[in-house]
Amino acid sequence: MAEEQLDWSNLKFGYHKTDYNVRCYYRDGKWGELEVSSSEYIPMHMAATCLHYGQECFEGLKAYRGKDGKIRVFRVEENAKRMQSTCRGTLMAELPVEKFKEAVLKVVKLNERFIPPYESGATLYIRPLLIGTGAQVGVHPANEYLFIVFVTPVGPYFKGGFASTPYVVIRKYDRAAPLGTGCFKVGGNYAASLRANKEAHDLGYSCEFYLDSKEKKYIDEAGAANFFGIKNNTYVTPKSTSILPSITNMSLIQLAEDMGLKVERRPIPIEELETFEEAGACGTAAVIAPIEKIDDIETGKSYVLCKDGKPGPICTKLYHHLRGIQYGDEPDLHNWVTIIE
Ligand SMILES: *Cc1c(COP(=O)(O)O)cnc(C)c1O
């Protein structure tokens, strides 16, 4: 195989072909063995439930190459458990945590040559996907499923350095309903978010900002990321049934506690934005994307969340601390990291 030299520093967040993916089929009521494939395609029945009735879910995590050359994967068991929760929410076959983990570690190892070097700031993005493949025209859960994990190298989220960007409240479209699928990682939520996201971009903002879809009073999510605000030495993050439980947020909560901050998880009225000293959107892609301001065009309010436009000190500290753990630069006190030998 010809060894291509990837331009690590110019990678974008896009798809780049790698050598292998790992697959596992659910048939006759049980999961089979892991299979290695070098095909980028999935042969599928045209009546598969994932195509018609949205029986589909995914996960997202990363592999990091440390200064020591070792490869680390962050909290993979949590992604496995979250996918199981999504499966229960959409009546799909649940994959055992161990099998999920084995597939992730295997696909990373097999594509080792695509893991960007430490200095580049780029990472290997890991995408587990589970789809209903059984043919069905009536609306019922499928009897067959395919679990597949592929990887693709992606560039650093902050190319010009850790920076804050503006958000805009969109009330015209909801991402998820209070008792719907917002708390599950299904593609349908993303399809439902495309219009709001486009509108935010057309208005010149980096991202849309969602309020709860029932009352439009409380903060829900910052695009496809969780929201947190900082004030009075307290980390505040919304409690809502339509938020996707972010593993990054869960980790930041722990680090905030370790740093001596108080943590509150509760409904946050939009007006409370006025009182935050700092705020961020958090998720695997960016760890923390600091929020410069949130404009509410309908009420004419602009909530400024960054003094002098720069990320605040607590956001910055949390960001470096979590990244430090992911890359192996800081001790992994909570056993979050799996090292791939
Ligand atoms: C994946 C996702 C997140 C972030 O979750 P992480 O586990 O931190 O990557 C937040 N919100 C939505 C809607 C998501 O789909």
CSV table of C-alpha atoms and ligand atoms in Angstrom, one decimal, residues 58-60 79 82 175 182 184-185 189-190 221 223-226 243-249 282-285, ligand 1:
chain,number,residue,atom,x,y,z
A,58,PHE,CA,-24.8,7.2,16.4
A,59,GLU,CA,-22.0,8.2,18.7
A,60,GLY,CA,-18.9,10.4,18.5
A,79,ASN,CA,-20.5,6.3,24.7
A,82,ARG,CA,-25.4,6.2,25.9
A,175,ARG,CA,-34.8,20.6,17.8
A,182,GLY,CA,-33.8,14.9,22.3
A,184,PHE,CA,-31.1,10.2,22.4
A,185,LYS,CA,-28.4,10.5,19.8
A,189,ASN,CA,-32.8,15.3,15.8
A,190,TYR,CA,-30.1,16.6,13.4
A,221,GLU,CA,-29.0,23.4,24.0
A,223,GLY,CA,-26.8,24.0,18.8
A,224,ALA,CA,-25.6,20.4,19.0
A,225,ALA,CA,-23.8,21.0,22.2
A,226,ASN,CA,-24.7,21.3,25.9
A,243,ILE,CA,-31.1,17.6,26.2
A,244,LEU,CA,-28.6,15.0,25.0
A,245,PRO,CA,-26.5,14.0,28.0
A,246,SER,CA,-23.0,15.2,26.9
A,247,ILE,CA,-20.1,13.1,28.2
A,248,THR,CA,-17.9,16.3,27.9
A,249,ASN,CA,-20.4,18.1,30.1
A,282,CYS,CA,-19.5,21.8,25.3
A,283,GLY,CA,-19.1,18.5,23.3
A,284,THR,CA,-16.4,16.2,21.9
A,285,ALA,CA,-15.7,18.3,18.8
B,1,LIG,C1,-23.3,14.5,20.7
B,1,LIG,C2,-24.1,15.6,21.2
B,1,LIG,C3,-23.6,16.5,22.3
B,1,LIG,C4,-22.2,16.3,22.9
B,1,LIG,O1,-22.0,15.1,23.5
B,1,LIG,P1,-20.5,14.7,23.9
B,1,LIG,O2,-20.6,13.4,24.5
B,1,LIG,O3,-20.0,15.7,24.9
B,1,LIG,O4,-19.7,14.7,22.6
B,1,LIG,C5,-24.4,17.5,22.8
B,1,LIG,N1,-25.7,17.7,22.2
B,1,LIG,C6,-26.1,17.0,21.2
B,1,LIG,C7,-27.5,17.3,20.6
B,1,LIG,C8,-25.4,15.9,20.7
B,1,LIG,O5,-25.8,15.2,19.7
